[in-house]
């Protein structure tokens, strides 16, 4: 699959809902219930980060058991991460930044990559490689809405998923920008709801996030 075909897949994933949950999961037994709650609330794309030993098992379970979920992998740092996630059933990959080895592995993988950038130079380098869809990370510390707005005119080809420091109350400011298709956020799956098994609460958070779609125009 060439880069353009993979970019079209990333575009479709980013347009599924206004928020892609960034999930840190400590116990894979919670994965299916969590994903079903998010999907029921209108949030089908789910990024499970490779920050715990349970992550790959969680991706595997969601991919196999949760109808309507589009499960992806986050915190992808190496070629091995990419390969393991693809085998587990991930449908997209997200990285906090980029490296030559990771990009080379992405070229050889069928798994679409949403690479992270924090500067205009990094964004231009990704554009040269054929990437038009990027993660802006860490969004708030790196310059937030003001920086993304400044990029819209000189880099009109690019579309972003800003992630890092974004919450329900600040998400609309990002989604209103012409170059933002969705945001990433961890507030939909807080640790207290995992510990208590409050999947209804997760579904309600997802419903609130799904309503942000009204902030998105045709971009």
PDB file of C-alpha atoms in Angstrom:
ATOM      1  CA  UNK A   1       0.000   0.000   0.000  1.00  0.00           C
ATOM      2  CA  UNK A   2       1.489   3.349  -1.009  1.00  0.00           C
ATOM      3  CA  UNK A   3       1.678   6.460   1.148  1.00  0.00           C
ATOM      4  CA  UNK A   4      -1.300   8.122  -0.552  1.00  0.00           C
ATOM      5  CA  UNK A   5      -3.577   5.155   0.116  1.00  0.00           C
ATOM      6  CA  UNK A   6      -2.477   5.094   3.747  1.00  0.00           C
ATOM      7  CA  UNK A   7      -3.051   8.839   4.047  1.00  0.00           C
ATOM      8  CA  UNK A   8      -6.614   8.370   2.835  1.00  0.00           C
ATOM      9  CA  UNK A   9      -7.133   5.777   5.562  1.00  0.00           C
ATOM     10  CA  UNK A  10      -5.755   8.157   8.190  1.00  0.00           C
ATOM     11  CA  UNK A  11      -8.032  10.922   6.901  1.00  0.00           C
ATOM     12  CA  UNK A  12     -11.065   8.662   7.215  1.00  0.00           C
ATOM     13  CA  UNK A  13     -10.083   7.663  10.755  1.00  0.00           C
ATOM     14  CA  UNK A  14      -9.571  11.283  11.828  1.00  0.00           C
ATOM     15  CA  UNK A  15     -13.033  12.174  10.527  1.00  0.00           C
ATOM     16  CA  UNK A  16     -14.868   9.427  12.437  1.00  0.00           C
ATOM     17  CA  UNK A  17     -15.328  11.606  15.524  1.00  0.00           C
ATOM     18  CA  UNK A  18     -14.013  14.897  16.890  1.00  0.00           C
ATOM     19  CA  UNK A  19     -11.925  13.149  19.557  1.00  0.00           C
ATOM     20  CA  UNK A  20      -9.580  10.169  19.475  1.00  0.00           C
ATOM     21  CA  UNK A  21      -9.208   8.905  23.052  1.00  0.00           C
ATOM     22  CA  UNK A  22      -5.614   8.386  24.149  1.00  0.00           C
ATOM     23  CA  UNK A  23      -5.818   5.345  26.416  1.00  0.00           C
ATOM     24  CA  UNK A  24      -3.314   4.049  28.948  1.00  0.00           C
ATOM     25  CA  UNK A  25      -4.502   0.622  30.047  1.00  0.00           C
ATOM     26  CA  UNK A  26      -2.928  -1.352  32.871  1.00  0.00           C
ATOM     27  CA  UNK A  27      -5.100  -4.469  32.660  1.00  0.00           C
ATOM     28  CA  UNK A  28      -6.218  -5.901  29.328  1.00  0.00           C
ATOM     29  CA  UNK A  29      -9.331  -7.396  30.943  1.00  0.00           C
ATOM     30  CA  UNK A  30     -10.839  -3.893  30.916  1.00  0.00           C
ATOM     31  CA  UNK A  31     -10.183  -3.285  27.222  1.00  0.00           C
ATOM     32  CA  UNK A  32     -13.386  -4.663  25.729  1.00  0.00           C
ATOM     33  CA  UNK A  33     -15.720  -2.974  28.221  1.00  0.00           C
ATOM     34  CA  UNK A  34     -13.900   0.332  27.798  1.00  0.00           C
ATOM     35  CA  UNK A  35     -14.004   0.162  23.999  1.00  0.00           C
ATOM     36  CA  UNK A  36     -17.686  -0.814  23.921  1.00  0.00           C
ATOM     37  CA  UNK A  37     -18.490   2.179  26.136  1.00  0.00           C
ATOM     38  CA  UNK A  38     -16.587   4.553  23.837  1.00  0.00           C
ATOM     39  CA  UNK A  39     -18.240   3.171  20.700  1.00  0.00           C
ATOM     40  CA  UNK A  40     -21.678   3.352  22.327  1.00  0.00           C
ATOM     41  CA  UNK A  41     -20.985   6.999  23.113  1.00  0.00           C
ATOM     42  CA  UNK A  42     -20.130   7.792  19.495  1.00  0.00           C
ATOM     43  CA  UNK A  43     -16.325   7.587  19.645  1.00  0.00           C
ATOM     44  CA  UNK A  44     -15.169   4.661  17.465  1.00  0.00           C
ATOM     45  CA  UNK A  45     -11.469   5.467  16.891  1.00  0.00           C
ATOM     46  CA  UNK A  46      -9.415   4.504  19.954  1.00  0.00           C
ATOM     47  CA  UNK A  47      -5.668   4.948  20.443  1.00  0.00           C
ATOM     48  CA  UNK A  48      -4.226   2.433  22.906  1.00  0.00           C
ATOM     49  CA  UNK A  49      -0.760   3.614  23.879  1.00  0.00           C
ATOM     50  CA  UNK A  50       2.231   1.301  24.211  1.00  0.00           C
ATOM     51  CA  UNK A  51       2.998   2.605  27.680  1.00  0.00           C
ATOM     52  CA  UNK A  52       2.095  -0.545  29.611  1.00  0.00           C
ATOM     53  CA  UNK A  53       2.712  -4.277  29.134  1.00  0.00           C
ATOM     54  CA  UNK A  54      -1.061  -4.776  28.685  1.00  0.00           C
ATOM     55  CA  UNK A  55      -1.339  -2.592  25.583  1.00  0.00           C
ATOM     56  CA  UNK A  56      -0.896  -5.191  22.838  1.00  0.00           C
ATOM     57  CA  UNK A  57      -3.258  -7.649  24.527  1.00  0.00           C
ATOM     58  CA  UNK A  58      -5.800  -4.833  24.852  1.00  0.00           C
ATOM     59  CA  UNK A  59      -5.510  -3.992  21.151  1.00  0.00           C
ATOM     60  CA  UNK A  60      -5.882  -7.663  20.272  1.00  0.00           C
ATOM     61  CA  UNK A  61      -9.039  -7.996  22.380  1.00  0.00           C
ATOM     62  CA  UNK A  62     -10.671  -4.829  21.033  1.00  0.00           C
ATOM     63  CA  UNK A  63      -9.896  -5.758  17.429  1.00  0.00           C
ATOM     64  CA  UNK A  64     -11.430  -9.209  17.907  1.00  0.00           C
ATOM     65  CA  UNK A  65     -14.445  -8.439  20.081  1.00  0.00           C
ATOM     66  CA  UNK A  66     -15.692  -4.853  19.739  1.00  0.00           C
ATOM     67  CA  UNK A  67     -17.911  -4.237  16.746  1.00  0.00           C
ATOM     68  CA  UNK A  68     -17.583  -0.733  15.365  1.00  0.00           C
ATOM     69  CA  UNK A  69     -14.264   0.022  17.054  1.00  0.00           C
ATOM     70  CA  UNK A  70     -11.329   1.264  14.997  1.00  0.00           C
ATOM     71  CA  UNK A  71      -8.477   0.476  17.335  1.00  0.00           C
ATOM     72  CA  UNK A  72      -5.088   2.055  16.854  1.00  0.00           C
ATOM     73  CA  UNK A  73      -1.769   2.018  18.628  1.00  0.00           C
ATOM     74  CA  UNK A  74      -0.076   5.018  20.191  1.00  0.00           C
ATOM     75  CA  UNK A  75       3.402   5.822  21.487  1.00  0.00           C
ATOM     76  CA  UNK A  76       4.949   3.976  18.557  1.00  0.00           C
ATOM     77  CA  UNK A  77       8.699   4.536  18.755  1.00  0.00           C
ATOM     78  CA  UNK A  78      10.342   1.720  16.774  1.00  0.00           C
ATOM     79  CA  UNK A  79       9.903  -0.609  13.829  1.00  0.00           C
ATOM     80  CA  UNK A  80       9.250  -3.431  16.302  1.00  0.00           C
ATOM     81  CA  UNK A  81       6.392  -1.422  17.849  1.00  0.00           C
ATOM     82  CA  UNK A  82       4.839  -0.983  14.426  1.00  0.00           C
ATOM     83  CA  UNK A  83       5.157  -4.672  13.532  1.00  0.00           C
ATOM     84  CA  UNK A  84       3.787  -5.885  16.870  1.00  0.00           C
ATOM     85  CA  UNK A  85       0.801  -3.548  16.675  1.00  0.00           C
ATOM     86  CA  UNK A  86      -0.041  -4.613  13.137  1.00  0.00           C
ATOM     87  CA  UNK A  87       0.022  -8.270  14.196  1.00  0.00           C
ATOM     88  CA  UNK A  88      -2.233  -7.459  17.166  1.00  0.00           C
ATOM     89  CA  UNK A  89      -4.878  -6.019  14.855  1.00  0.00           C
ATOM     90  CA  UNK A  90      -4.290  -2.273  15.096  1.00  0.00           C
ATOM     91  CA  UNK A  91      -5.706  -0.285  12.188  1.00  0.00           C
ATOM     92  CA  UNK A  92      -3.642   2.868  12.582  1.00  0.00           C
ATOM     93  CA  UNK A  93      -0.503   3.935  14.420  1.00  0.00           C
ATOM     94  CA  UNK A  94       0.428   7.182  16.152  1.00  0.00           C
ATOM     95  CA  UNK A  95       3.910   8.345  17.118  1.00  0.00           C
ATOM     96  CA  UNK A  96       4.931  11.243  19.390  1.00  0.00           C
ATOM     97  CA  UNK A  97       7.641  12.242  16.918  1.00  0.00           C
ATOM     98  CA  UNK A  98       9.528  10.771  13.992  1.00  0.00           C
ATOM     99  CA  UNK A  99      12.865   9.150  13.266  1.00  0.00           C
ATOM    100  CA  UNK A 100      14.426   7.904  10.016  1.00  0.00           C
ATOM    101  CA  UNK A 101      14.123   4.273  11.110  1.00  0.00           C
ATOM    102  CA  UNK A 102      10.488   4.604  12.098  1.00  0.00           C
ATOM    103  CA  UNK A 103       9.603   6.284   8.805  1.00  0.00           C
ATOM    104  CA  UNK A 104      11.421   3.572   6.863  1.00  0.00           C
ATOM    105  CA  UNK A 105       9.466   0.919   8.766  1.00  0.00           C
ATOM    106  CA  UNK A 106       6.222   2.785   8.081  1.00  0.00           C
ATOM    107  CA  UNK A 107       7.035   2.781   4.360  1.00  0.00           C
ATOM    108  CA  UNK A 108       7.214  -1.027   4.478  1.00  0.00           C
ATOM    109  CA  UNK A 109       4.166  -1.499   6.711  1.00  0.00           C
ATOM    110  CA  UNK A 110       0.509  -1.699   5.716  1.00  0.00           C
ATOM    111  CA  UNK A 111      -0.357   0.119   8.958  1.00  0.00           C
ATOM    112  CA  UNK A 112      -1.105   3.823   8.344  1.00  0.00           C
ATOM    113  CA  UNK A 113       1.004   6.137  10.506  1.00  0.00           C
ATOM    114  CA  UNK A 114      -0.015   9.461  12.047  1.00  0.00           C
ATOM    115  CA  UNK A 115       3.404  10.930  12.897  1.00  0.00           C
ATOM    116  CA  UNK A 116       3.939  13.566  15.542  1.00  0.00           C
ATOM    117  CA  UNK A 117       5.442  16.993  14.870  1.00  0.00           C
ATOM    118  CA  UNK A 118       6.007  20.080  17.012  1.00  0.00           C
ATOM    119  CA  UNK A 119       7.647  22.542  14.610  1.00  0.00           C
ATOM    120  CA  UNK A 120       7.091  23.928  11.119  1.00  0.00           C
ATOM    121  CA  UNK A 121      10.364  22.346   9.972  1.00  0.00           C
ATOM    122  CA  UNK A 122       9.193  18.914  11.116  1.00  0.00           C
ATOM    123  CA  UNK A 123       5.832  19.442   9.403  1.00  0.00           C
ATOM    124  CA  UNK A 124       7.583  20.438   6.152  1.00  0.00           C
ATOM    125  CA  UNK A 125       9.804  17.347   6.342  1.00  0.00           C
ATOM    126  CA  UNK A 126       6.738  15.130   6.720  1.00  0.00           C
ATOM    127  CA  UNK A 127       5.044  16.855   3.799  1.00  0.00           C
ATOM    128  CA  UNK A 128       8.084  16.069   1.649  1.00  0.00           C
ATOM    129  CA  UNK A 129       7.641  12.398   2.603  1.00  0.00           C
ATOM    130  CA  UNK A 130       3.999  12.470   1.495  1.00  0.00           C
ATOM    131  CA  UNK A 131       2.368  12.875   4.906  1.00  0.00           C
ATOM    132  CA  UNK A 132      -0.511  15.367   4.874  1.00  0.00           C
ATOM    133  CA  UNK A 133      -2.046  14.223   8.180  1.00  0.00           C
ATOM    134  CA  UNK A 134      -0.022  14.809  11.322  1.00  0.00           C
ATOM    135  CA  UNK A 135      -0.271  14.685  15.077  1.00  0.00           C
ATOM    136  CA  UNK A 136       0.640  18.010  16.719  1.00  0.00           C
ATOM    137  CA  UNK A 137       2.332  17.070  19.983  1.00  0.00           C
ATOM    138  CA  UNK A 138       2.554  18.208  22.718  1.00  0.00           C
ATOM    139  CA  UNK A 139      -0.168  20.574  21.559  1.00  0.00           C
ATOM    140  CA  UNK A 140      -0.568  22.996  24.449  1.00  0.00           C
ATOM    141  CA  UNK A 141       3.108  23.236  25.527  1.00  0.00           C
ATOM    142  CA  UNK A 142       4.245  23.517  21.885  1.00  0.00           C
ATOM    143  CA  UNK A 143       2.100  26.570  21.101  1.00  0.00           C
ATOM    144  CA  UNK A 144      -1.526  25.467  21.086  1.00  0.00           C
ATOM    145  CA  UNK A 145      -4.130  27.034  18.853  1.00  0.00           C
ATOM    146  CA  UNK A 146      -2.002  30.088  18.073  1.00  0.00           C
ATOM    147  CA  UNK A 147       0.748  28.020  16.487  1.00  0.00           C
ATOM    148  CA  UNK A 148      -1.650  25.827  14.520  1.00  0.00           C
ATOM    149  CA  UNK A 149      -3.506  28.903  13.279  1.00  0.00           C
ATOM    150  CA  UNK A 150      -0.202  30.408  12.152  1.00  0.00           C
ATOM    151  CA  UNK A 151       0.592  27.256  10.141  1.00  0.00           C
ATOM    152  CA  UNK A 152      -2.753  27.222   8.310  1.00  0.00           C
ATOM    153  CA  UNK A 153      -1.765  29.779   5.675  1.00  0.00           C
ATOM    154  CA  UNK A 154       1.808  28.692   4.759  1.00  0.00           C
ATOM    155  CA  UNK A 155       1.015  24.962   5.112  1.00  0.00           C
ATOM    156  CA  UNK A 156      -2.558  24.684   3.797  1.00  0.00           C
ATOM    157  CA  UNK A 157      -2.096  21.069   2.665  1.00  0.00           C
ATOM    158  CA  UNK A 158      -1.743  19.755   6.205  1.00  0.00           C
ATOM    159  CA  UNK A 159      -4.400  18.511   8.606  1.00  0.00           C
ATOM    160  CA  UNK A 160      -3.716  17.905  12.275  1.00  0.00           C
ATOM    161  CA  UNK A 161      -4.783  15.945  15.327  1.00  0.00           C
ATOM    162  CA  UNK A 162      -3.458  18.059  18.209  1.00  0.00           C
ATOM    163  CA  UNK A 163      -2.794  16.034  21.361  1.00  0.00           C
ATOM    164  CA  UNK A 164      -1.341  16.924  24.729  1.00  0.00           C
ATOM    165  CA  UNK A 165      -2.954  19.099  27.372  1.00  0.00           C
ATOM    166  CA  UNK A 166      -6.363  19.255  25.673  1.00  0.00           C
ATOM    167  CA  UNK A 167      -9.606  18.817  27.641  1.00  0.00           C
ATOM    168  CA  UNK A 168     -13.322  18.991  26.914  1.00  0.00           C
ATOM    169  CA  UNK A 169     -13.468  22.737  27.524  1.00  0.00           C
ATOM    170  CA  UNK A 170     -10.479  23.574  25.300  1.00  0.00           C
ATOM    171  CA  UNK A 171     -11.156  21.080  22.487  1.00  0.00           C
ATOM    172  CA  UNK A 172     -13.631  23.370  20.627  1.00  0.00           C
ATOM    173  CA  UNK A 173     -10.939  26.036  20.228  1.00  0.00           C
ATOM    174  CA  UNK A 174      -8.745  23.530  18.396  1.00  0.00           C
ATOM    175  CA  UNK A 175     -11.600  22.002  16.384  1.00  0.00           C
ATOM    176  CA  UNK A 176     -12.602  25.443  15.111  1.00  0.00           C
ATOM    177  CA  UNK A 177      -9.295  25.795  13.272  1.00  0.00           C
ATOM    178  CA  UNK A 178      -9.415  25.064   9.517  1.00  0.00           C
ATOM    179  CA  UNK A 179      -6.463  22.664   9.670  1.00  0.00           C
ATOM    180  CA  UNK A 180      -7.698  20.525  12.583  1.00  0.00           C
ATOM    181  CA  UNK A 181      -9.825  17.425  11.910  1.00  0.00           C
ATOM    182  CA  UNK A 182      -9.899  15.996  15.437  1.00  0.00           C
ATOM    183  CA  UNK A 183      -8.105  16.169  18.756  1.00  0.00           C
ATOM    184  CA  UNK A 184      -6.537  13.524  20.941  1.00  0.00           C
ATOM    185  CA  UNK A 185      -7.333  13.422  24.628  1.00  0.00           C
ATOM    186  CA  UNK A 186      -7.019  11.253  27.699  1.00  0.00           C
ATOM    187  CA  UNK A 187      -9.972  12.742  29.564  1.00  0.00           C
ATOM    188  CA  UNK A 188     -12.452  10.203  28.134  1.00  0.00           C
ATOM    189  CA  UNK A 189     -10.831   7.290  29.977  1.00  0.00           C
ATOM    190  CA  UNK A 190      -9.691   8.568  33.391  1.00  0.00           C
ATOM    191  CA  UNK A 191      -7.982   6.116  35.703  1.00  0.00           C
ATOM    192  CA  UNK A 192     -10.655   6.371  38.400  1.00  0.00           C
ATOM    193  CA  UNK A 193     -13.301   5.029  36.016  1.00  0.00           C
ATOM    194  CA  UNK A 194     -11.050   2.109  35.080  1.00  0.00           C
ATOM    195  CA  UNK A 195     -10.477   1.275  38.742  1.00  0.00           C
ATOM    196  CA  UNK A 196     -14.193   1.395  39.566  1.00  0.00           C
ATOM    197  CA  UNK A 197     -15.375  -0.203  36.317  1.00  0.00           C
ATOM    198  CA  UNK A 198     -17.585   2.786  35.627  1.00  0.00           C
ATOM    199  CA  UNK A 199     -18.173   2.092  31.940  1.00  0.00           C
ATOM    200  CA  UNK A 200     -21.425   4.049  31.955  1.00  0.00           C
ATOM    201  CA  UNK A 201     -19.381   7.044  33.043  1.00  0.00           C
ATOM    202  CA  UNK A 202     -16.951   6.458  30.170  1.00  0.00           C
ATOM    203  CA  UNK A 203     -19.881   6.273  27.753  1.00  0.00           C
ATOM    204  CA  UNK A 204     -21.204   9.593  29.053  1.00  0.00           C
ATOM    205  CA  UNK A 205     -17.809  11.235  28.592  1.00  0.00           C
ATOM    206  CA  UNK A 206     -17.757   9.857  25.063  1.00  0.00           C
ATOM    207  CA  UNK A 207     -21.215  11.272  24.344  1.00  0.00           C
ATOM    208  CA  UNK A 208     -20.074  14.713  25.491  1.00  0.00           C
ATOM    209  CA  UNK A 209     -17.032  14.473  23.249  1.00  0.00           C
ATOM    210  CA  UNK A 210     -19.054  13.278  20.267  1.00  0.00           C
ATOM    211  CA  UNK A 211     -21.230  16.390  20.505  1.00  0.00           C
ATOM    212  CA  UNK A 212     -18.156  18.467  19.670  1.00  0.00           C
ATOM    213  CA  UNK A 213     -18.642  17.394  16.059  1.00  0.00           C
ATOM    214  CA  UNK A 214     -20.811  20.467  15.656  1.00  0.00           C
ATOM    215  CA  UNK A 215     -17.648  22.548  15.922  1.00  0.00           C
ATOM    216  CA  UNK A 216     -16.203  20.994  12.763  1.00  0.00           C
ATOM    217  CA  UNK A 217     -16.939  22.434   9.339  1.00  0.00           C
ATOM    218  CA  UNK A 218     -15.942  20.885   6.018  1.00  0.00           C
ATOM    219  CA  UNK A 219     -12.140  20.951   5.967  1.00  0.00           C
TER     220      UNK A 219
END
